[in-house]
Coordinates of C-alpha atoms in Angstrom, one line a residue:
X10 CA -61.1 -11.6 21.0
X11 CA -62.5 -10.1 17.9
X12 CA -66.1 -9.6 19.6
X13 CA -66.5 -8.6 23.8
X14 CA -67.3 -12.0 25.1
X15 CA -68.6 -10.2 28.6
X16 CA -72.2 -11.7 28.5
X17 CA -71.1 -15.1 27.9
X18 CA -68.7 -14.7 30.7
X19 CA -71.6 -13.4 32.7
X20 CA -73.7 -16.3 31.8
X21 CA -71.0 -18.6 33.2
X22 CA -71.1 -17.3 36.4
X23 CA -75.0 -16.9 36.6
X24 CA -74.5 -21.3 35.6
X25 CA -72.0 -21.4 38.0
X26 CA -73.7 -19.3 40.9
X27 CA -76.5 -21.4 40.3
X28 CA -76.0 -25.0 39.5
X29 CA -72.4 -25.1 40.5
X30 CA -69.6 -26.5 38.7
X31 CA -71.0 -30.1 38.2
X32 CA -73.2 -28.9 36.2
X33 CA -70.8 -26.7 34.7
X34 CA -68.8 -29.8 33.4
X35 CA -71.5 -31.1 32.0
X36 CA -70.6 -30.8 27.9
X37 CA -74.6 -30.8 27.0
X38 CA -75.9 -29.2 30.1
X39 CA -73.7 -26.2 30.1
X40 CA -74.6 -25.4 26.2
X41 CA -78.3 -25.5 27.1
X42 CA -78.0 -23.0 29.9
X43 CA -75.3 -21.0 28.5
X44 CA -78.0 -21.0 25.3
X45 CA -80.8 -20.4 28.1
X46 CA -79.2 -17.6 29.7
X47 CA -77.9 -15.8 26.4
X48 CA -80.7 -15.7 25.0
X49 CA -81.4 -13.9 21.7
X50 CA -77.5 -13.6 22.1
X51 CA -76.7 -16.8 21.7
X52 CA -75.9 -16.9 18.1
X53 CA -73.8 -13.6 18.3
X54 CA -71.6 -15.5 20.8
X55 CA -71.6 -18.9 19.6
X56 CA -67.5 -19.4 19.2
X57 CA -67.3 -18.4 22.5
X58 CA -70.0 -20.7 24.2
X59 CA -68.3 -23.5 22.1
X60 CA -65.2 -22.9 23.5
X61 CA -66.6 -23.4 27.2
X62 CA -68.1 -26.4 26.3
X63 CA -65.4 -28.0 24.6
X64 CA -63.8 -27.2 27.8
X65 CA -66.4 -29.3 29.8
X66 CA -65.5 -32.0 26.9
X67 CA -62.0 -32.0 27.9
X68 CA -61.9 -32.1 31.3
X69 CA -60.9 -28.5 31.6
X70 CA -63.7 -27.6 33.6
X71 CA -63.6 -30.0 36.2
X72 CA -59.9 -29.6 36.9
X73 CA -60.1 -25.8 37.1
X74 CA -63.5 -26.5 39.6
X75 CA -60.8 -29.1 41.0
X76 CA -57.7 -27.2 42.0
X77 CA -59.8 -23.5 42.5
X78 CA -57.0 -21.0 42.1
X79 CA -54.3 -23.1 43.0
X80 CA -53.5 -24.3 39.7
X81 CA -49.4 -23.3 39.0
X82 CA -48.5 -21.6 35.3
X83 CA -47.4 -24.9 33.9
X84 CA -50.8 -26.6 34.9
X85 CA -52.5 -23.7 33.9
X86 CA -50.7 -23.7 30.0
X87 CA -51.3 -27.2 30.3
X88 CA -55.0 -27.0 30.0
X89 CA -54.5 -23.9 27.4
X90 CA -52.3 -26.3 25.3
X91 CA -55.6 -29.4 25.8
X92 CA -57.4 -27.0 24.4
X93 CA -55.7 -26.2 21.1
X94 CA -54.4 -29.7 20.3
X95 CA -58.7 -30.3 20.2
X96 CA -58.7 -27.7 17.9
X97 CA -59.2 -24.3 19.2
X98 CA -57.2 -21.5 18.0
X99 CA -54.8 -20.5 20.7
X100 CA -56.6 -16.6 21.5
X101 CA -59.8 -19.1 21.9
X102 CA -58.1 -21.4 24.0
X103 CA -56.4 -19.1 26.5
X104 CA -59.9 -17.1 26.7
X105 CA -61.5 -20.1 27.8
X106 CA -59.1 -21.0 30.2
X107 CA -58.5 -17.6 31.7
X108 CA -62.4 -17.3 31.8
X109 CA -62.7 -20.5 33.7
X110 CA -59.9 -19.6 36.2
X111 CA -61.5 -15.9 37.2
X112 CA -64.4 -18.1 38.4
X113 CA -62.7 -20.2 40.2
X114 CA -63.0 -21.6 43.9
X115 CA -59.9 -20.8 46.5
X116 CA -58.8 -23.7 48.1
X117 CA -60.0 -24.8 51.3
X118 CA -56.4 -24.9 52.6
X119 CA -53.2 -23.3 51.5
X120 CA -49.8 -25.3 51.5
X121 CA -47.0 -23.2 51.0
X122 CA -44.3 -25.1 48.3
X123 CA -41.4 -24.6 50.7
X124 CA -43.1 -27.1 52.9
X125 CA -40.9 -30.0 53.3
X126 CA -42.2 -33.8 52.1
X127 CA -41.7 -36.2 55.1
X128 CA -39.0 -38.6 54.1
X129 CA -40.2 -41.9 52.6
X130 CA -37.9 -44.5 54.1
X131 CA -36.8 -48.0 51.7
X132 CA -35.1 -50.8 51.9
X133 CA -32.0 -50.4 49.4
X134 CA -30.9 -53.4 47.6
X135 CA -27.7 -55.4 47.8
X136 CA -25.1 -54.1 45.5
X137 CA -25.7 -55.1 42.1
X138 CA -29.2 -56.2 43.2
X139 CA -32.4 -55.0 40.9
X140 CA -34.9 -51.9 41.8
X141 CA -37.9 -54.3 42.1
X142 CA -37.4 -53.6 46.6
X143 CA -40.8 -54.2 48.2
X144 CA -41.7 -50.9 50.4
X145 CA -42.7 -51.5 54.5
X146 CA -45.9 -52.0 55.1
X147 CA -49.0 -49.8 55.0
X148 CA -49.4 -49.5 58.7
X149 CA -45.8 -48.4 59.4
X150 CA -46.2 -45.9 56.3
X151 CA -46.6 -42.0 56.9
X152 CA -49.4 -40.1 54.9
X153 CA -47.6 -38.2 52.1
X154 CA -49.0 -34.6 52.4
X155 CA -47.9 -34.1 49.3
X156 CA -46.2 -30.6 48.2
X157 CA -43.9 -28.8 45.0
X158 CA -40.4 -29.1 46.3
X159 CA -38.5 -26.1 48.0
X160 CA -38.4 -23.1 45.6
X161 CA -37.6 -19.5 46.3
X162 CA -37.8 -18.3 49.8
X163 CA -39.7 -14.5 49.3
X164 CA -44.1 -14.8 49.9
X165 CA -44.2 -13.4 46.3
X166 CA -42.2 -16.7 44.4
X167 CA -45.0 -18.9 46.6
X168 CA -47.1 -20.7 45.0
X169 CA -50.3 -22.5 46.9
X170 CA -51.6 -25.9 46.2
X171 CA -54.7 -27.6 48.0
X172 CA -53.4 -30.3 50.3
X173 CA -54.4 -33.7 48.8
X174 CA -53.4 -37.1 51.3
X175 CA -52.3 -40.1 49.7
X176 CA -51.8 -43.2 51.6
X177 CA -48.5 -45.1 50.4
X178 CA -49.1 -49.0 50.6
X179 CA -46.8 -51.5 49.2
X180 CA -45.9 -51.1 46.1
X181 CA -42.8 -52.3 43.9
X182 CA -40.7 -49.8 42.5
X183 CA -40.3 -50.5 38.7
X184 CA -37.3 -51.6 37.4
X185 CA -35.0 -48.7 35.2
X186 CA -36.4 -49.8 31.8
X187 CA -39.7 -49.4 33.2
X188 CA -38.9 -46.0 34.4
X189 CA -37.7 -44.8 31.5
X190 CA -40.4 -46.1 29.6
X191 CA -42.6 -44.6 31.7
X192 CA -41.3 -41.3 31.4
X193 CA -41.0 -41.4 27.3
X194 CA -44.7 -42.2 27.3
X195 CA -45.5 -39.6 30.2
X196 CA -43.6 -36.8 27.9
X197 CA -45.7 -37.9 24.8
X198 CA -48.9 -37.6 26.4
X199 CA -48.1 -34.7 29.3
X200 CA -50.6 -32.3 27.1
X201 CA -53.4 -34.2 27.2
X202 CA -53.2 -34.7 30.7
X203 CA -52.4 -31.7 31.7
X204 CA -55.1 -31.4 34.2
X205 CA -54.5 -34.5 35.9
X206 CA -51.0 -33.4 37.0
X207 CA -52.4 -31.2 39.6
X208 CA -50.2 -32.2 42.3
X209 CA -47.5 -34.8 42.7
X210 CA -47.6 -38.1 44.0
X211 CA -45.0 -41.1 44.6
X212 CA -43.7 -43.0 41.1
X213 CA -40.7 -44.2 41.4
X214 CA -37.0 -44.1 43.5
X215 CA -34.2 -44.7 42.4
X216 CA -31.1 -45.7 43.7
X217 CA -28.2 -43.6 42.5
X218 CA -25.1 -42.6 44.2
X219 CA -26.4 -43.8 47.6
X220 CA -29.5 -42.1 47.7
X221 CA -33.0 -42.1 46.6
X222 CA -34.9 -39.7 43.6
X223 CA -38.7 -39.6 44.1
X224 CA -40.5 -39.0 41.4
X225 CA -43.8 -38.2 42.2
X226 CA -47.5 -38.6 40.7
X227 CA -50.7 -38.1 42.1
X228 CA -53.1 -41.4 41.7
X229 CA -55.5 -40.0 39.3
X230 CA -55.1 -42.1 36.7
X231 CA -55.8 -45.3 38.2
X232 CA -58.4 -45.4 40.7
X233 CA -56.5 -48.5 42.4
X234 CA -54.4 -46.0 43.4
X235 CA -51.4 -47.2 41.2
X236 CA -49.1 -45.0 40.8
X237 CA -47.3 -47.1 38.0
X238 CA -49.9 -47.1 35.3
X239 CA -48.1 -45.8 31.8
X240 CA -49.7 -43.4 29.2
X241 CA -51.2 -44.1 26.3
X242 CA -48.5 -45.0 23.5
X243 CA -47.9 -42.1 20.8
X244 CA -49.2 -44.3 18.2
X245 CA -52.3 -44.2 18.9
X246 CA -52.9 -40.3 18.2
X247 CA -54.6 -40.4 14.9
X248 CA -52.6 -38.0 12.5
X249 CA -54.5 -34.5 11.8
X250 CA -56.5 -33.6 9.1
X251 CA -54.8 -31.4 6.4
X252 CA -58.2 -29.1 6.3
X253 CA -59.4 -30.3 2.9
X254 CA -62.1 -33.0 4.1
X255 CA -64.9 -33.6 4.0
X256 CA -66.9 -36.4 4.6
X257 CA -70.1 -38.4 5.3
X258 CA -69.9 -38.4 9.2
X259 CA -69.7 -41.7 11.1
X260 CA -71.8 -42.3 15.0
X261 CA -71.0 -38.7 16.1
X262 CA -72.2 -36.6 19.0
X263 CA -73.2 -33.5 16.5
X264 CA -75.0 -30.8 18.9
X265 CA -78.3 -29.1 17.9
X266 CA -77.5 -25.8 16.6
X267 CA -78.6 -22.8 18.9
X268 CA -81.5 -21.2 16.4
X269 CA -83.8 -22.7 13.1
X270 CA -81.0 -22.6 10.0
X271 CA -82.9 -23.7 6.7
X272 CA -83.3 -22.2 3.5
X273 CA -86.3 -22.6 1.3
X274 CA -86.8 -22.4 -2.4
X275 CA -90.1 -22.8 -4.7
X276 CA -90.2 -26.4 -4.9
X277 CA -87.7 -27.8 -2.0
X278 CA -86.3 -27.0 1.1
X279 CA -82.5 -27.9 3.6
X280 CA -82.7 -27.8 7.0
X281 CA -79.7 -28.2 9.4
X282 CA -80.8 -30.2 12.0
X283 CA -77.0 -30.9 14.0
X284 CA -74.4 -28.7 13.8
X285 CA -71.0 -28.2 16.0
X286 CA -67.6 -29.6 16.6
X287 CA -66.7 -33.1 16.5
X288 CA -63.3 -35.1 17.1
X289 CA -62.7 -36.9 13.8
X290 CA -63.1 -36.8 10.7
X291 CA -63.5 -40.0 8.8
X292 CA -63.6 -43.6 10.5
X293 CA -61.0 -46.5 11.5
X294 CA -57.7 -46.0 10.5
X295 CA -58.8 -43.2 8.4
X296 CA -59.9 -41.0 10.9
X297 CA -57.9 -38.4 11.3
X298 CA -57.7 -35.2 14.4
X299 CA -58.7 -31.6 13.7
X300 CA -55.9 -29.8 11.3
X301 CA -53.3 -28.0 13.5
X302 CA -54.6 -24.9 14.7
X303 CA -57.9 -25.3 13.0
X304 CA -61.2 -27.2 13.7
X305 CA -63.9 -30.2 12.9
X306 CA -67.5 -29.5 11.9
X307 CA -70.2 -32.2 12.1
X308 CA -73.5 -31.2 10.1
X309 CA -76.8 -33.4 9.6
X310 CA -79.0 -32.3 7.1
X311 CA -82.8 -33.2 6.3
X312 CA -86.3 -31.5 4.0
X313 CA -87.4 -28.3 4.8
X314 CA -91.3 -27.0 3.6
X315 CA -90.9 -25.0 0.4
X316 CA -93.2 -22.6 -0.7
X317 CA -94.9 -24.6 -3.0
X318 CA -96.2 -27.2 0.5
X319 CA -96.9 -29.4 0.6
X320 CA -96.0 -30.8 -3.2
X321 CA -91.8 -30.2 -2.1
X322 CA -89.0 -32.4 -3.6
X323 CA -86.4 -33.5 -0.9
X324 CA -83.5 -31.7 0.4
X325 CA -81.3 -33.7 -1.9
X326 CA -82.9 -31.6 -5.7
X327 CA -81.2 -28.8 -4.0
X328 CA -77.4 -28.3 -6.0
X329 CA -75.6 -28.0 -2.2
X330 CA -71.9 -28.3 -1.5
X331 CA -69.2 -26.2 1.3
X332 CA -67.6 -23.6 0.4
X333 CA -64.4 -23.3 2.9
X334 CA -62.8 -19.2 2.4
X335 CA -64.9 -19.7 -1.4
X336 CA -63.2 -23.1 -2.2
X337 CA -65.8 -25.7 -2.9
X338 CA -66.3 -29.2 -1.8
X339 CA -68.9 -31.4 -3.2
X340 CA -70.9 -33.5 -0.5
X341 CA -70.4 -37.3 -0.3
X342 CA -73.5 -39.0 -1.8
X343 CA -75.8 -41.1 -0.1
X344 CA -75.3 -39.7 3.8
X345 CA -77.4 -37.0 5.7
X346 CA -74.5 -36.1 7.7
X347 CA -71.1 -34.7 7.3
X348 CA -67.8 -33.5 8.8
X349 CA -65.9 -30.9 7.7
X350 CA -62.3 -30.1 8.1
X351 CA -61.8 -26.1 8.8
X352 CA -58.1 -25.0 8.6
X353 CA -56.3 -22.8 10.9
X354 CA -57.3 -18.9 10.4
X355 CA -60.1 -19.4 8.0
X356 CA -62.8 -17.1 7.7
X357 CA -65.8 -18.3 6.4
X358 CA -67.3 -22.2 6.0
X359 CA -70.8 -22.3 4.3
X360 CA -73.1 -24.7 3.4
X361 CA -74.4 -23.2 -0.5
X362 CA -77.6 -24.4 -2.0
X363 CA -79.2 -23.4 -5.9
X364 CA -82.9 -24.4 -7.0
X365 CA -85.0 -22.4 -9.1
X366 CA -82.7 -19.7 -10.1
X367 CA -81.7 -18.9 -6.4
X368 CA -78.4 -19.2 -4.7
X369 CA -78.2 -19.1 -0.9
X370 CA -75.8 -19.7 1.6
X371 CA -75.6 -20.5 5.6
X372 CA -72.4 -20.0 7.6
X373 CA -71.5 -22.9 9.8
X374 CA -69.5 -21.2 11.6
X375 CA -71.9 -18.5 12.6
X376 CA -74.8 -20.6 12.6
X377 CA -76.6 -17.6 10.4
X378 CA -78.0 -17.6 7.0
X379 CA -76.1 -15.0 4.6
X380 CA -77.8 -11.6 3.8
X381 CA -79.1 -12.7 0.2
X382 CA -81.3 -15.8 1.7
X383 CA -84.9 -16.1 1.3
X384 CA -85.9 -14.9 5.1
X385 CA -89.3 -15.6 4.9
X386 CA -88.9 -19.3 3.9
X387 CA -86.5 -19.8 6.9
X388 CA -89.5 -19.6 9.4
X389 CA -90.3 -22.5 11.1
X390 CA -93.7 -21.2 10.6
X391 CA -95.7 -19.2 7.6
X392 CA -99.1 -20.2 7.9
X393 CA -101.6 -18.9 10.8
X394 CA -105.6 -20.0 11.3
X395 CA -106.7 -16.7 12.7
X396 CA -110.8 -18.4 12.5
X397 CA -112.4 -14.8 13.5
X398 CA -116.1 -14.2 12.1
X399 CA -117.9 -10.5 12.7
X400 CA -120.6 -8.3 10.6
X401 CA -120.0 -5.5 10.1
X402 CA -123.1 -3.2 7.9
X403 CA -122.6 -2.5 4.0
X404 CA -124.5 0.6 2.8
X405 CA -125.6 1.8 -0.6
X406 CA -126.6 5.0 -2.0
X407 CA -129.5 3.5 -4.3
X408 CA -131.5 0.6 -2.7
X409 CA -130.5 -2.9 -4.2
X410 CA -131.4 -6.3 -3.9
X411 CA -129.5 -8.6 -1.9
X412 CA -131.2 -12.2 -2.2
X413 CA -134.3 -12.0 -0.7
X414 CA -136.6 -9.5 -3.1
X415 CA -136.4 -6.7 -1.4
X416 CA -134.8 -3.9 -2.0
X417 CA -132.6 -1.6 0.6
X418 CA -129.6 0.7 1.1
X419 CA -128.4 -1.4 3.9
X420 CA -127.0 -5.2 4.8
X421 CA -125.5 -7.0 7.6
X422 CA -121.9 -8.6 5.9
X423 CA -120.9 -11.4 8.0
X424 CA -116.9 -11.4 7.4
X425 CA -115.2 -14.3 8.3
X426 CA -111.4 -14.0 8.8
X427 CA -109.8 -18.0 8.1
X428 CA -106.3 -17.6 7.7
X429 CA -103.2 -15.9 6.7
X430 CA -99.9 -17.1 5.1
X431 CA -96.6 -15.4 4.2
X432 CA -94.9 -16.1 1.5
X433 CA -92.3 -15.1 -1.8
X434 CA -94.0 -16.5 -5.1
X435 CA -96.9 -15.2 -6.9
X436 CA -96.4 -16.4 -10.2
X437 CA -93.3 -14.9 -11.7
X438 CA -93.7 -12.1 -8.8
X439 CA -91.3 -11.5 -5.9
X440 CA -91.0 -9.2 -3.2
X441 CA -88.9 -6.0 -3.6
X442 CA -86.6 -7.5 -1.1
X443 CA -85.3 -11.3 0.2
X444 CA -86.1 -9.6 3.8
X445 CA -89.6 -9.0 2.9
X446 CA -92.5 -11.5 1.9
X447 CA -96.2 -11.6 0.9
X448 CA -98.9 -11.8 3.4
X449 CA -102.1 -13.5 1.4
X450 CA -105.2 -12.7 3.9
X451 CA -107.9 -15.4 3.3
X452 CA -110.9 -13.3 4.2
X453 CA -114.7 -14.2 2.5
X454 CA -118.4 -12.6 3.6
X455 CA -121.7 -13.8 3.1
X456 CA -125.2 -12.0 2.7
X457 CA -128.1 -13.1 5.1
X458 CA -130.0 -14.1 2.1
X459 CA -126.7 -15.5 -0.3
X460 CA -124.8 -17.9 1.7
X461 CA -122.3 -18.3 -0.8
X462 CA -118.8 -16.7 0.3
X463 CA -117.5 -13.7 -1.8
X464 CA -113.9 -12.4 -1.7
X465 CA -113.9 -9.0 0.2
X466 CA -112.7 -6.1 -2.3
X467 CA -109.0 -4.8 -2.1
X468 CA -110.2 -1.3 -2.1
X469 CA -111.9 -2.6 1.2
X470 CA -109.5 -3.8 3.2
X471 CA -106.1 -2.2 4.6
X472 CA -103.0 -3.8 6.5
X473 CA -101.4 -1.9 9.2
X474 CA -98.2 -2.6 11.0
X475 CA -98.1 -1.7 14.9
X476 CA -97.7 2.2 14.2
X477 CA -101.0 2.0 12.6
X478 CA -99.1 2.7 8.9
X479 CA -100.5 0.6 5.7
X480 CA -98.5 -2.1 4.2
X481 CA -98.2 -1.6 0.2
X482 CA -101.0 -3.8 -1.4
X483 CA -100.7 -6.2 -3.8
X484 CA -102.6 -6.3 -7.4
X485 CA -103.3 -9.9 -7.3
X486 CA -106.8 -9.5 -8.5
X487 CA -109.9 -7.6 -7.2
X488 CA -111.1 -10.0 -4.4
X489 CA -107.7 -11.3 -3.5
X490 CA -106.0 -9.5 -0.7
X491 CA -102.1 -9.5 -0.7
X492 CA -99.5 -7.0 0.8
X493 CA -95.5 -6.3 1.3
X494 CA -94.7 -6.9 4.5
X495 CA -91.2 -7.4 6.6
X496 CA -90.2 -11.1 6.4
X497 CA -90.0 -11.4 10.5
X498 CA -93.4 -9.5 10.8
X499 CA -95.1 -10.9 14.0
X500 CA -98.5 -9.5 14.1
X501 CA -100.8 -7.5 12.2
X502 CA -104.3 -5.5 12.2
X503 CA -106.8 -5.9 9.1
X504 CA -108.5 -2.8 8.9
X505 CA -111.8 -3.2 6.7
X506 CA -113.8 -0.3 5.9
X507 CA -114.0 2.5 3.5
X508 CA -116.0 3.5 0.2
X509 CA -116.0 2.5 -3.7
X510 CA -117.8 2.8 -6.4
X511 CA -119.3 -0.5 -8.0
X512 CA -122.1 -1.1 -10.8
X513 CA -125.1 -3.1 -9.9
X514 CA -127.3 -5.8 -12.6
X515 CA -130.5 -4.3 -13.9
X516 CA -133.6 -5.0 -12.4
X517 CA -135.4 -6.2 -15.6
X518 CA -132.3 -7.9 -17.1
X519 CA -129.8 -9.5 -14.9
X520 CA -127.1 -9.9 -17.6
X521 CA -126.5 -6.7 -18.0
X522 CA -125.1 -5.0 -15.1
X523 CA -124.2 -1.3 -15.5
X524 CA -126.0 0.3 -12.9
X525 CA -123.4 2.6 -11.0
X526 CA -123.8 2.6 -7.5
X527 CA -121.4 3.7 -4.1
X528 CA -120.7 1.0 -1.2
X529 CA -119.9 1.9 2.1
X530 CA -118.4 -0.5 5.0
X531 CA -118.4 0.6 8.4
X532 CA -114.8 0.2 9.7
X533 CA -113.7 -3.1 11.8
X534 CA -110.0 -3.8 12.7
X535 CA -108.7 -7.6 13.3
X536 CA -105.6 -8.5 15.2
X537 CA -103.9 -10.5 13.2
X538 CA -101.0 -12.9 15.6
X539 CA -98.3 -13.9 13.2
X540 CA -95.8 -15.7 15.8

């Protein structure tokens, strides 16, 4: 593997451990705990989570949980080989499967494959007559403890299999054509149903040369207990893709994706609400399998909040189309939802967007947005009611009036905090980064005697991050209080305080105000929650 997939395989067997493998088989279920138990890692590990859960999809899972360690090396590539034909690369596939199989029960009971199979006794037919001989009865029938036949004598060429009974009734042995048949069809779909052959069980005989060749099934397939049921004809695997596609999506099963994947311009906004792998791309008898050796990918798209919210144009003003290892496809018009054909060994698969002047991208097979993307307008959330009101005492070095004719070096400020949102526009403005953002602080005070609410002053106020540093301020205008900040900030202090010098309106003619004077403001901090 190109990455250490040990915490994923330690989330298996914390899912295992404590659900056991029903769960475990569960497609769904297991991508919600494995998601659960990851954690933050999720996304770093998301090809190999996939891989276990298209494993549950399979049936690989619960014919690993099945067989325990007992499975032989043919059984075992068997389920490697399910695997790939879905559309896993081959690395991916065999990791799954070895992954599976170092978490796997022992069998309850060992059974050696030099034990011999009691002898199955049948009436032959006349000379000449057909194969279509009627077997004795059910009650005079043994119980086939079924086993490999005889192989090398030394413990180390042994291989173990769980003992599985299977009561022989009367059955009719098909006829030669039908055996043949049988096999033809069993050869086509052997892969698929690879973990079904866990161990043998009776076919067919047939009568050649005096005696009797048993060929032998295990029941599986036809809870009857047939053991005559054929496999599904070859024409009816749909052909593979060629890795070009891509198409509106018909009723699919698309996954959520493990984390929030949007991107957000000025005026309009794509979120991507499914994301994962699917089994066909296209519909009726256009559908067609993953490419050999590569991979499907449903998507669902919908609107996302711009920055300009709540007056944002839908998802579809946004120029989008995939970019498969750079080469671009357009997206079908008039769907939500998509498929895309990935070929074998490539590298990158991205859904691109351009509004306003801005290009970004998000990988699908990463589930991440690319380095250039707007981060701040990828948050599922940017606007915060904080709701905090204080005073906090203003001072003067001359006495002034404040409202209420009289005149007096000090005045009770009540300061009422109301909100806070982050942001990337102001005006033709942006931050000095796409990883950082503007915080706007809405913060206005009243007088006891002027109810009206003023903007505090920038020269008042100060943002700190958690190490108590200042965030670079913003010169948005004097009563308007904006900073740089980190586009993941999380929380905040507002620090209000400090001294400046401001100019005060005559007494005797309030039109002309250029009467210097110094205010102080005793010092307050606000925690400021931004998650």
């Amino acid at each position: 593997m190109a990455e250490p997939e040990e915490p994923v395989v330690a989330a298996l067997a914390a899912v295992i451990r404590d659900h056991g493998w029903p769960a475990a088989a569960q497609p769904s279920r297991l991508k919600a705990m494995l998601s659960d138990a990851l954690g933050a890692q999720a996304a770093e590990h998301r090809a190999a989570m996939e891989a276990l859960v298209v494993a549950a999809e399979e049936g690989v899972v619960e014919a690993i949980a099945a067989a325990g360690t007992a499975l032989d090396e043919e059984a075992v590539d068997g389920l490697r080989q399910r695997l790939e034909e879905w559309g896993l690369a081959p690395e991916r596939a065999g990791w799954a499967v070895r992954t599976l199989l170092s978490l796997a029960p022992e069998p309850t009971e060992k059974v050696p494959v030099t034990s011999p199979a009691p002898a199955v006794e049948a009436t032959l037919p006349p000379p000449g007559g057909s194969l279509g001989t009627v077997l004795p009865p059910i009650a005079t029938m043994p119980t086939v403890e079924t086993v490999l036949p005889a192989g090398p004598a030394s413990a180390a060429d042994e291989t173990v299999l769980p003992p599985v009974a299977i009561p022989v009734g009367p059955t009719e042995l098909p006829t030669v054509d039908e055996v043949t048949h049988i096999e033809r069809a069993e050869t086509v779909a052997r892969r698929r149903r690879a973990t079904r052959w866990v161990v043998p069980g009776v076919v067919a005989a047939l009568v050649a040369g005096g005696g009797i060749a048993a060929l032998v099934r295990s029941g599986d397939d036809d809870p009857s207990g047939s053991a005559h049921k054929p496999a599904s004809s070859p024409a009816s695997v749909a052909p593979r893709a060629s890795g070009t596609e891509l198409t509106a999506a018909t009723a699919q099963d698309i996954p959520a994706p493990a984390r929030a994947l949007a991107m957000g311009w000025e005026k309009t906004g794509v979120r991507i609400t499914a994301l994962g792998p699917v089994k066909q791309v296209g519909a009726g008898s256009d559908a067609k399998a993953a490419p050999a050796g590569g991979s499907l990918l449903g998507f669902t798209l919908a609107d996302w909040p711009c920055a300009n919210t709540p007056h944002c144009r839908p998802w579809t003003k946004a120029r989008l189309h995939v970019e498969v290892d750079g080469s671009a496809r357009p997206l079908p018009a008039g769907s939500s939802s998509y498929v895309v054909a990935v070929p074998a060994g490539a590298e990158s698969v991205d859904l691109v967007g351009a509004a306003d002047g801005i290009t970004q991208r998000l990988s699908l097979l990463e589930e991440a947005p690319a380095a250039g993307n707007i981060a701040v307008l990828a948050r599922p959330q940017r606007r915060f009611k904080i709701g905090k009101t204080f005073s906090v005492t203003e001072h003067t070095d001359r006495p002034l009036d404040f409202g209420d004719g009289r005149r007096v070096t000090s005045v009770q400020r009540k300061v009422t905090v109301h909100g806070v949102e982050l942001g990337y526009f102001i005006g033709s403005r942006r931050p000095s980064s796409p990883t950082r953002a503007f915080l706007y602080l809405d913060v206005t005070f009243t007088y006891p005697a002027d109810q009206h609410p003023q903007g505090v002053d920038r020269r008042l106020a100060k943002l700190l991050d958690d190490a108590g540093k200042p965030y670079p301020a913003v010169d948005a205008g004097p009563t308007t209080l904006v900073f740089e900040v980190p586009a993941d900030i999380s929380s905040a202090t507002l620090a209000l305080g400090g001294s400046h010098p401001r100019t005060a309106c005559r007494t005797d003619n309030q039109d002309i105000c250029d009467e210097p004077y110094t205010v102080t403001l005793d010092r307050r901090q606000v925690r400021l929650p931004l998650s």
